[in-house]
């Protein structure tokens, strides 16, 4: 067995399961060993029934008293047994698992693991895991990995084949030299890999994880540095001599730019006129007004005879940006020719758009990732803006360079990364921070409530709508699900119609809808034809309807704080007082404490740092910040110290490349070359 071998060489992996593994991007043994657990399960000491706590996972040691015959209810075969001692008993029930009947013998002691609850007045456990005492003993004392899965693939299968790989010791050579490892206090590579999958103790796990986090950051930063070197001093061949349109736009805006916006625009303009092409990140909290800075840059490019492209993460957002530019064109008489290009357009529409782009008839091109697909030929692309994502990767830049252009790049992000971290990660990418909100903003009023508050919330929303405003209500799910108790958009909207006066138009929006339908609803919401939008988090990023003043989030406990902050950013975008209602479906203390943070502040930086304190560095696999800058195992926030160390180590090599030619670094050099080749795709600048 070799690391480069296909996973089908493993026992238990056929064509069918291989296809499932492909969905998780696992093709080779090497991919598999880097599929890290997302959490671990501990098989604790079993307890007696009388100590059983309800509604949380428990392991009980019980004696079987009676086994019932199998009952059939519709298509379910129900197997049940009564177990316990002379004083207490519990009903154990399994659905469609009749084969377990052999394992249930009256008078024998078994171990069951599941969630005890009261049903029809009796203590019950449904679908518990079932073990003999011997079986359970074997499991105890280990941490059992829980892997990210996909439908059809079980955790047990992954454990089974991971064991094969780890036991066969096909592992890789250590590539970090001993002195470096000692200095950074890092575990040996192969130990780290086998321990991350099958740790004996928590301390071992932490030690192993540190090594893998280090590797991930170290290779990432080093690769970035090397790549930057190769793209950095790219000559700026574009000339910007006119700025009539830019000035006319600024003059006609209904507001004046904040100082921070002004400064960011100056930074951008300066870069665009310098000897080398721009690589700039504009960072600003939600609602700080990043779009106008990008708009100025795009108008600047257009009036000087170039094309500019703006890439958004979702179609809804791309459409909104497009409408914005059309409005600029019409309202302010700017000589720009915006065009939209997204995946959901018909083949014919796409072809027409591409033709206009190719012939230079369009100069501000807005879209999703479709913008950088190979078949789009730009006429004279001088500027690329990416909004709310870092996905303008090295690969895309290279692709454009192959086509003969190396445009200026502007990245806009609301991810609250502290400046120090941003510098470590982006190296010398220039950063402009918009750290000031437009002066007309009134701080959003927040409240965290439980579900009993709903009726009050609805009458509040009614009042706001009657005053001419609009509201969002966010639910975590699209439709009802068996696996999760949470509000869903479809039923919620139906229910809401009954609660609100009939003249209020409600509508639902979610990711499973066709792009055309989504856009249509967003447009009607923007035009105030819809007053209350019941939506999943598809509106999370970037959506701008300044007339909306209420954001109500159902099951707020299920979202990360950063995500809730993004959602809150959908209101408070105009001059009217806005409100945010976080409805918590859980009365757990931790949840309340976490949501309270949102109550305290509207500042994204503050929130992520408080969030961090609450989670603490001990929380290895807690929820991540929303979406951006995700590593496989490292977390730039909780692992900031490791990140710092990795950056230092990377600096040592990027400053002295000759070092890598020395024999003791031969393995490392190989690893870096491999990384650059394989992971270039996913490396994001
Ligand atoms: P974000 O930084 O979240 O992308 P946007 O660029 O969408 O924010 O701006 C949010 C809202 O604020 C928009 O409606 C925009 O027109 C408005 N806006 C931007 N700059 C200013 C300003 N200087 N004064 C008043 N309103 C502004
Ligand atoms: Mg935005």
CSV table of C-alpha atoms in Angstrom, one decimal, residues 68-424:
chain,number,residue,atom,x,y,z
A,68,UNK,CA,-41.5,-8.4,23.6
A,69,UNK,CA,-42.6,-9.9,20.4
A,70,UNK,CA,-41.9,-7.8,17.2
A,71,UNK,CA,-44.7,-5.5,16.4
A,72,UNK,CA,-45.5,-4.1,13.0
A,73,UNK,CA,-46.8,-0.6,12.6
A,74,UNK,CA,-47.2,0.4,9.0
A,75,UNK,CA,-43.7,-0.2,7.5
A,76,UNK,CA,-42.0,-0.3,10.9
A,77,UNK,CA,-40.9,-3.4,12.7
A,78,UNK,CA,-40.7,-2.6,16.3
A,79,UNK,CA,-38.5,-4.6,18.7
A,80,UNK,CA,-38.7,-3.8,22.4
A,81,UNK,CA,-37.5,-5.1,25.7
A,82,UNK,CA,-37.9,-4.2,29.3
A,83,UNK,CA,-34.7,-4.0,31.3
A,84,UNK,CA,-33.7,-2.9,34.8
A,85,UNK,CA,-33.6,-4.1,38.4
A,86,UNK,CA,-36.2,-4.8,41.1
A,87,UNK,CA,-36.9,-1.1,41.6
A,88,UNK,CA,-36.4,0.7,38.2
A,89,UNK,CA,-37.0,-0.3,34.7
A,90,UNK,CA,-36.6,1.1,31.2
A,91,UNK,CA,-38.2,0.3,27.9
A,92,UNK,CA,-35.7,-0.3,25.1
A,93,UNK,CA,-37.1,0.1,21.6
A,94,UNK,CA,-35.5,-0.5,18.2
A,95,UNK,CA,-37.0,0.2,14.8
A,96,UNK,CA,-36.4,-2.1,11.9
A,97,UNK,CA,-33.5,-3.8,13.7
A,98,UNK,CA,-35.1,-7.2,14.4
A,99,UNK,CA,-31.7,-8.9,14.0
A,100,UNK,CA,-30.9,-7.6,17.5
A,101,UNK,CA,-33.3,-10.0,19.0
A,102,UNK,CA,-30.6,-12.7,19.3
A,103,UNK,CA,-28.6,-10.4,21.5
A,104,UNK,CA,-31.4,-10.0,24.0
A,105,UNK,CA,-31.6,-12.8,26.5
A,106,UNK,CA,-33.6,-12.6,29.6
A,107,UNK,CA,-31.4,-12.4,32.7
A,108,UNK,CA,-28.3,-11.2,30.9
A,109,UNK,CA,-26.6,-7.9,31.5
A,110,UNK,CA,-26.1,-5.6,28.6
A,111,UNK,CA,-24.9,-2.1,28.0
A,112,UNK,CA,-27.0,0.4,26.1
A,113,UNK,CA,-26.0,3.8,25.0
A,114,UNK,CA,-28.7,6.4,24.0
A,115,UNK,CA,-30.9,9.1,25.2
A,116,UNK,CA,-33.3,8.2,28.0
A,117,UNK,CA,-36.7,10.0,27.9
A,118,UNK,CA,-40.1,9.7,29.3
A,119,UNK,CA,-42.7,8.3,27.0
A,120,UNK,CA,-46.3,7.5,28.0
A,121,UNK,CA,-45.1,8.0,31.6
A,122,UNK,CA,-42.4,5.4,31.4
A,123,UNK,CA,-38.6,5.7,31.1
A,124,UNK,CA,-37.7,4.8,27.5
A,125,UNK,CA,-34.7,4.7,25.3
A,126,UNK,CA,-35.1,4.5,21.5
A,127,UNK,CA,-32.6,3.1,19.1
A,128,UNK,CA,-29.8,2.7,21.7
A,129,UNK,CA,-26.5,1.3,20.7
A,130,UNK,CA,-26.2,-2.2,22.2
A,131,UNK,CA,-23.1,-3.9,23.6
A,132,UNK,CA,-22.2,-7.0,25.6
A,133,UNK,CA,-20.2,-6.2,28.6
A,134,UNK,CA,-17.0,-7.5,26.9
A,135,UNK,CA,-17.7,-5.4,23.7
A,136,UNK,CA,-18.1,-2.3,25.8
A,137,UNK,CA,-15.0,-2.8,27.8
A,138,UNK,CA,-13.0,-2.8,24.6
A,139,UNK,CA,-14.4,0.6,23.6
A,140,UNK,CA,-13.8,2.2,26.9
A,141,UNK,CA,-10.7,4.2,27.5
A,142,UNK,CA,-10.4,5.4,23.9
A,143,UNK,CA,-11.6,8.5,22.2
A,144,UNK,CA,-13.6,7.4,19.2
A,145,UNK,CA,-13.3,9.6,16.2
A,146,UNK,CA,-16.4,11.1,14.6
A,147,UNK,CA,-15.7,11.9,11.0
A,148,UNK,CA,-17.4,14.4,8.6
A,149,UNK,CA,-19.7,12.2,6.6
A,150,UNK,CA,-21.8,12.3,3.5
A,151,UNK,CA,-25.1,10.6,3.0
A,152,UNK,CA,-24.6,6.8,2.6
A,153,UNK,CA,-21.2,6.8,4.3
A,154,UNK,CA,-21.1,5.6,7.9
A,155,UNK,CA,-18.7,6.6,10.6
A,156,UNK,CA,-18.0,2.9,11.2
A,157,UNK,CA,-16.8,2.3,7.7
A,158,UNK,CA,-14.4,5.2,7.9
A,159,UNK,CA,-13.1,4.0,11.3
A,160,UNK,CA,-12.6,0.5,9.9
A,161,UNK,CA,-10.6,1.6,6.9
A,162,UNK,CA,-8.7,4.3,8.7
A,163,UNK,CA,-7.5,1.5,11.1
A,164,UNK,CA,-6.3,-0.5,8.2
A,165,UNK,CA,-4.3,2.5,6.9
A,166,UNK,CA,-2.9,3.5,10.3
A,167,UNK,CA,-2.0,-0.1,11.3
A,168,UNK,CA,-0.2,-0.8,8.0
A,169,UNK,CA,2.1,2.1,8.7
A,170,UNK,CA,2.2,3.4,5.1
A,171,UNK,CA,2.8,6.7,6.5
A,172,UNK,CA,4.9,9.5,5.1
A,173,UNK,CA,8.5,10.5,6.0
A,174,UNK,CA,8.9,13.2,8.6
A,175,UNK,CA,9.6,16.4,6.7
A,176,UNK,CA,10.3,18.8,9.5
A,177,UNK,CA,13.8,18.6,10.7
A,178,UNK,CA,14.3,17.8,14.4
A,179,UNK,CA,15.7,21.2,15.5
A,180,UNK,CA,12.7,23.0,14.1
A,181,UNK,CA,10.3,20.5,15.8
A,182,UNK,CA,12.1,20.9,19.1
A,183,UNK,CA,12.0,24.6,18.9
A,184,UNK,CA,8.3,24.7,18.1
A,185,UNK,CA,7.5,21.7,20.5
A,186,UNK,CA,5.9,19.7,17.8
A,187,UNK,CA,5.1,16.0,17.7
A,188,UNK,CA,6.6,13.7,15.1
A,189,UNK,CA,4.5,13.6,11.9
A,190,UNK,CA,3.5,9.9,11.8
A,191,UNK,CA,2.7,9.9,15.5
A,192,UNK,CA,0.5,13.0,14.9
A,193,UNK,CA,-1.4,11.4,12.1
A,194,UNK,CA,-2.2,8.1,13.9
A,195,UNK,CA,-3.0,9.9,17.1
A,196,UNK,CA,-5.4,12.4,15.5
A,197,UNK,CA,-7.4,9.4,14.4
A,198,UNK,CA,-7.1,7.2,17.3
A,199,UNK,CA,-6.0,9.0,20.4
A,200,UNK,CA,-5.8,7.3,23.8
A,201,UNK,CA,-6.0,10.4,25.9
A,202,UNK,CA,-7.0,13.9,25.5
A,203,UNK,CA,-3.5,15.3,26.1
A,204,UNK,CA,-2.1,13.1,23.3
A,205,UNK,CA,-4.8,14.5,21.0
A,206,UNK,CA,-3.9,18.1,21.8
A,207,UNK,CA,-0.3,17.5,21.1
A,208,UNK,CA,-0.9,15.7,17.9
A,209,UNK,CA,-3.3,18.3,16.7
A,210,UNK,CA,-0.9,21.1,17.3
A,211,UNK,CA,1.6,19.5,14.9
A,212,UNK,CA,-1.0,19.1,12.1
A,213,UNK,CA,-2.3,22.6,12.6
A,214,UNK,CA,1.3,23.9,12.4
A,215,UNK,CA,1.8,22.0,9.2
A,216,UNK,CA,-1.3,23.4,7.7
A,217,UNK,CA,-0.5,27.0,8.5
A,218,UNK,CA,3.2,26.6,7.7
A,219,UNK,CA,2.8,25.1,4.3
A,220,UNK,CA,0.0,27.6,3.5
A,221,UNK,CA,2.0,30.6,4.5
A,222,UNK,CA,5.2,29.4,2.8
A,223,UNK,CA,3.4,28.7,-0.4
A,224,UNK,CA,1.8,32.1,-0.3
A,225,UNK,CA,5.1,33.8,0.2
A,226,UNK,CA,6.7,31.9,-2.7
A,227,UNK,CA,3.8,32.7,-5.0
A,228,UNK,CA,3.7,36.3,-4.0
A,229,UNK,CA,7.3,36.6,-5.0
A,230,UNK,CA,6.4,35.3,-8.4
A,231,UNK,CA,3.4,37.6,-9.0
A,232,UNK,CA,4.5,40.5,-6.9
A,233,UNK,CA,6.5,42.8,-9.0
A,234,UNK,CA,4.2,42.6,-11.9
A,235,UNK,CA,4.3,45.7,-14.0
A,236,UNK,CA,1.3,47.9,-14.1
A,237,UNK,CA,0.6,48.4,-17.8
A,238,UNK,CA,-2.7,50.3,-17.3
A,239,UNK,CA,-2.9,54.0,-17.5
A,240,UNK,CA,-5.6,56.1,-15.8
A,241,UNK,CA,-5.8,59.6,-17.0
A,242,UNK,CA,-9.5,60.5,-16.8
A,243,UNK,CA,-11.6,60.8,-13.7
A,244,UNK,CA,-14.6,62.9,-14.7
A,245,UNK,CA,-17.1,60.1,-14.1
A,246,UNK,CA,-15.5,59.2,-10.7
A,247,UNK,CA,-15.9,62.8,-9.6
A,248,UNK,CA,-19.3,63.2,-11.0
A,249,UNK,CA,-20.4,60.0,-9.1
A,250,UNK,CA,-18.9,61.4,-5.8
A,251,UNK,CA,-20.6,64.7,-6.4
A,252,UNK,CA,-24.0,63.2,-7.0
A,253,UNK,CA,-24.1,60.6,-4.2
A,254,UNK,CA,-26.8,61.4,-1.7
A,255,UNK,CA,-24.2,61.2,1.1
A,256,UNK,CA,-20.5,62.1,1.4
A,257,UNK,CA,-18.0,59.4,2.0
A,258,UNK,CA,-16.8,58.8,5.5
A,259,UNK,CA,-13.1,59.5,6.2
A,260,UNK,CA,-12.4,55.8,6.2
A,261,UNK,CA,-14.1,55.3,2.8
A,262,UNK,CA,-12.2,58.3,1.4
A,263,UNK,CA,-8.9,56.9,2.6
A,264,UNK,CA,-9.6,53.5,1.2
A,265,UNK,CA,-10.5,55.0,-2.2
A,266,UNK,CA,-7.3,57.0,-2.1
A,267,UNK,CA,-5.3,53.9,-1.3
A,268,UNK,CA,-6.9,52.1,-4.3
A,269,UNK,CA,-6.4,54.9,-6.7
A,270,UNK,CA,-2.8,55.3,-5.7
A,271,UNK,CA,-2.2,51.6,-6.3
A,272,UNK,CA,-3.9,51.7,-9.7
A,273,UNK,CA,-1.5,54.5,-10.7
A,274,UNK,CA,1.7,52.9,-9.3
A,275,UNK,CA,4.4,50.9,-11.1
A,276,UNK,CA,3.1,47.6,-10.0
A,277,UNK,CA,-0.4,46.0,-10.0
A,278,UNK,CA,-2.5,46.3,-6.9
A,279,UNK,CA,-3.3,43.5,-4.4
A,280,UNK,CA,-5.4,45.1,-1.8
A,281,UNK,CA,-7.8,43.9,0.9
A,282,UNK,CA,-10.5,46.2,2.1
A,283,UNK,CA,-11.8,45.2,5.4
A,284,UNK,CA,-14.8,46.7,7.0
A,285,UNK,CA,-17.6,45.6,9.2
A,286,UNK,CA,-21.0,44.9,7.7
A,287,UNK,CA,-22.7,48.1,6.6
A,288,UNK,CA,-19.5,50.1,6.6
A,289,UNK,CA,-20.0,50.9,2.9
A,290,UNK,CA,-17.4,48.9,1.0
A,291,UNK,CA,-19.5,48.7,-2.2
A,292,UNK,CA,-19.1,52.3,-3.1
A,293,UNK,CA,-15.3,52.1,-2.9
A,294,UNK,CA,-15.4,49.2,-5.3
A,295,UNK,CA,-17.8,51.1,-7.5
A,296,UNK,CA,-15.5,54.1,-7.7
A,297,UNK,CA,-12.6,51.8,-8.7
A,298,UNK,CA,-14.7,50.1,-11.4
A,299,UNK,CA,-16.0,53.4,-12.8
A,300,UNK,CA,-12.5,54.6,-12.9
A,301,UNK,CA,-11.4,51.6,-14.9
A,302,UNK,CA,-14.3,51.9,-17.2
A,303,UNK,CA,-13.9,55.6,-18.0
A,304,UNK,CA,-10.3,55.0,-18.9
A,305,UNK,CA,-11.3,52.4,-21.5
A,306,UNK,CA,-10.7,49.2,-19.5
A,307,UNK,CA,-12.9,46.5,-18.2
A,308,UNK,CA,-13.5,45.7,-14.6
A,309,UNK,CA,-15.0,42.6,-13.1
A,310,UNK,CA,-16.8,42.1,-9.8
A,311,UNK,CA,-17.3,38.6,-8.4
A,312,UNK,CA,-19.8,37.9,-5.7
A,313,UNK,CA,-20.3,34.6,-3.7
A,314,UNK,CA,-24.0,34.3,-4.5
A,315,UNK,CA,-26.3,35.0,-7.5
A,316,UNK,CA,-28.6,37.1,-5.3
A,317,UNK,CA,-25.7,39.3,-4.4
A,318,UNK,CA,-24.4,39.5,-7.9
A,319,UNK,CA,-27.8,40.5,-9.2
A,320,UNK,CA,-28.0,43.2,-6.5
A,321,UNK,CA,-24.7,44.6,-7.4
A,322,UNK,CA,-25.7,44.6,-11.1
A,323,UNK,CA,-28.9,46.6,-10.3
A,324,UNK,CA,-26.8,49.0,-8.3
A,325,UNK,CA,-24.6,49.8,-11.3
A,326,UNK,CA,-27.6,50.1,-13.6
A,327,UNK,CA,-29.0,52.6,-11.2
A,328,UNK,CA,-25.7,54.5,-11.2
A,329,UNK,CA,-25.7,54.6,-14.9
A,330,UNK,CA,-29.3,55.8,-15.2
A,331,UNK,CA,-29.6,58.1,-12.2
A,332,UNK,CA,-26.2,59.8,-12.5
A,333,UNK,CA,-25.7,59.6,-16.2
A,334,UNK,CA,-22.4,57.8,-15.9
A,335,UNK,CA,-21.0,56.4,-19.1
A,336,UNK,CA,-20.7,52.8,-18.0
A,337,UNK,CA,-22.0,49.6,-19.5
A,338,UNK,CA,-22.7,47.1,-16.7
A,339,UNK,CA,-23.5,43.5,-17.6
A,340,UNK,CA,-24.4,40.4,-15.5
A,341,UNK,CA,-23.0,36.9,-16.0
A,342,UNK,CA,-24.2,34.2,-13.7
A,343,UNK,CA,-24.5,30.4,-13.8
A,344,UNK,CA,-28.3,30.3,-13.8
A,345,UNK,CA,-28.7,32.4,-17.0
A,346,UNK,CA,-29.8,30.5,-20.1
A,347,UNK,CA,-27.2,29.3,-22.6
A,348,UNK,CA,-28.3,32.0,-25.0
A,349,UNK,CA,-28.2,34.8,-22.4
A,350,UNK,CA,-24.7,33.7,-21.4
A,351,UNK,CA,-23.5,33.6,-25.0
A,352,UNK,CA,-24.8,37.1,-25.6
A,353,UNK,CA,-23.2,38.4,-22.5
A,354,UNK,CA,-19.9,36.8,-23.3
A,355,UNK,CA,-20.0,38.3,-26.8
A,356,UNK,CA,-20.5,41.7,-25.4
A,357,UNK,CA,-17.6,41.2,-23.0
A,358,UNK,CA,-15.3,39.9,-25.7
A,359,UNK,CA,-16.1,42.8,-28.0
A,360,UNK,CA,-15.6,45.3,-25.3
A,361,UNK,CA,-19.2,46.5,-25.3
A,362,UNK,CA,-19.5,45.8,-21.6
A,363,UNK,CA,-17.1,47.4,-19.2
A,364,UNK,CA,-18.3,46.6,-15.7
A,365,UNK,CA,-18.9,42.9,-15.5
A,366,UNK,CA,-20.7,41.5,-12.5
A,367,UNK,CA,-21.2,37.9,-11.7
A,368,UNK,CA,-20.4,34.8,-9.7
A,369,UNK,CA,-17.5,32.4,-10.2
A,370,UNK,CA,-18.7,32.0,-13.8
A,371,UNK,CA,-16.7,35.2,-14.5
A,372,UNK,CA,-13.5,33.3,-14.5
A,373,UNK,CA,-14.5,30.2,-16.3
A,374,UNK,CA,-12.3,29.6,-19.2
A,375,UNK,CA,-14.7,30.4,-21.9
A,376,UNK,CA,-15.0,34.1,-20.9
A,377,UNK,CA,-12.6,36.1,-23.0
A,378,UNK,CA,-12.0,39.6,-21.7
A,379,UNK,CA,-11.3,42.5,-24.0
A,380,UNK,CA,-9.1,44.6,-21.7
A,381,UNK,CA,-9.4,43.6,-18.1
A,382,UNK,CA,-7.7,46.0,-15.7
A,383,UNK,CA,-9.4,45.3,-12.4
A,384,UNK,CA,-10.9,42.4,-10.5
A,385,UNK,CA,-13.0,43.0,-7.4
A,386,UNK,CA,-14.1,40.1,-5.2
A,387,UNK,CA,-16.8,40.8,-2.7
A,388,UNK,CA,-17.2,38.9,0.6
A,389,UNK,CA,-14.9,36.1,-0.4
A,390,UNK,CA,-11.3,35.3,-0.7
A,391,UNK,CA,-11.8,33.0,-3.5
A,392,UNK,CA,-9.9,34.9,-6.1
A,393,UNK,CA,-7.1,32.4,-5.9
A,394,UNK,CA,-3.7,32.1,-7.3
A,395,UNK,CA,-5.1,29.8,-9.9
A,396,UNK,CA,-7.5,32.4,-11.3
A,397,UNK,CA,-4.8,35.0,-11.4
A,398,UNK,CA,-2.5,32.6,-13.3
A,399,UNK,CA,-5.3,31.8,-15.7
A,400,UNK,CA,-5.7,35.4,-16.5
A,401,UNK,CA,-2.0,35.9,-16.8
A,402,UNK,CA,-1.9,33.1,-19.3
A,403,UNK,CA,-4.5,35.0,-21.3
A,404,UNK,CA,-2.1,38.0,-21.2
A,405,UNK,CA,-3.6,40.2,-18.5
A,406,UNK,CA,-2.5,40.7,-15.0
A,407,UNK,CA,-5.2,43.0,-13.5
A,408,UNK,CA,-5.3,44.9,-10.3
A,409,UNK,CA,-7.0,42.9,-7.6
A,410,UNK,CA,-9.2,44.3,-4.8
A,411,UNK,CA,-10.6,41.9,-2.2
A,412,UNK,CA,-13.5,43.1,0.1
A,413,UNK,CA,-14.2,41.3,3.3
A,414,UNK,CA,-16.3,41.8,6.4
A,415,UNK,CA,-14.6,38.9,8.2
A,416,UNK,CA,-13.4,40.5,11.4
A,417,UNK,CA,-9.8,39.3,11.4
A,418,UNK,CA,-7.7,41.3,13.7
A,419,UNK,CA,-5.1,43.3,11.8
A,420,UNK,CA,-2.2,41.4,13.2
A,421,UNK,CA,-3.6,38.1,12.0
A,422,UNK,CA,-4.4,39.5,8.6
A,423,UNK,CA,-0.8,40.6,8.2
A,424,UNK,CA,0.4,37.2,9.2
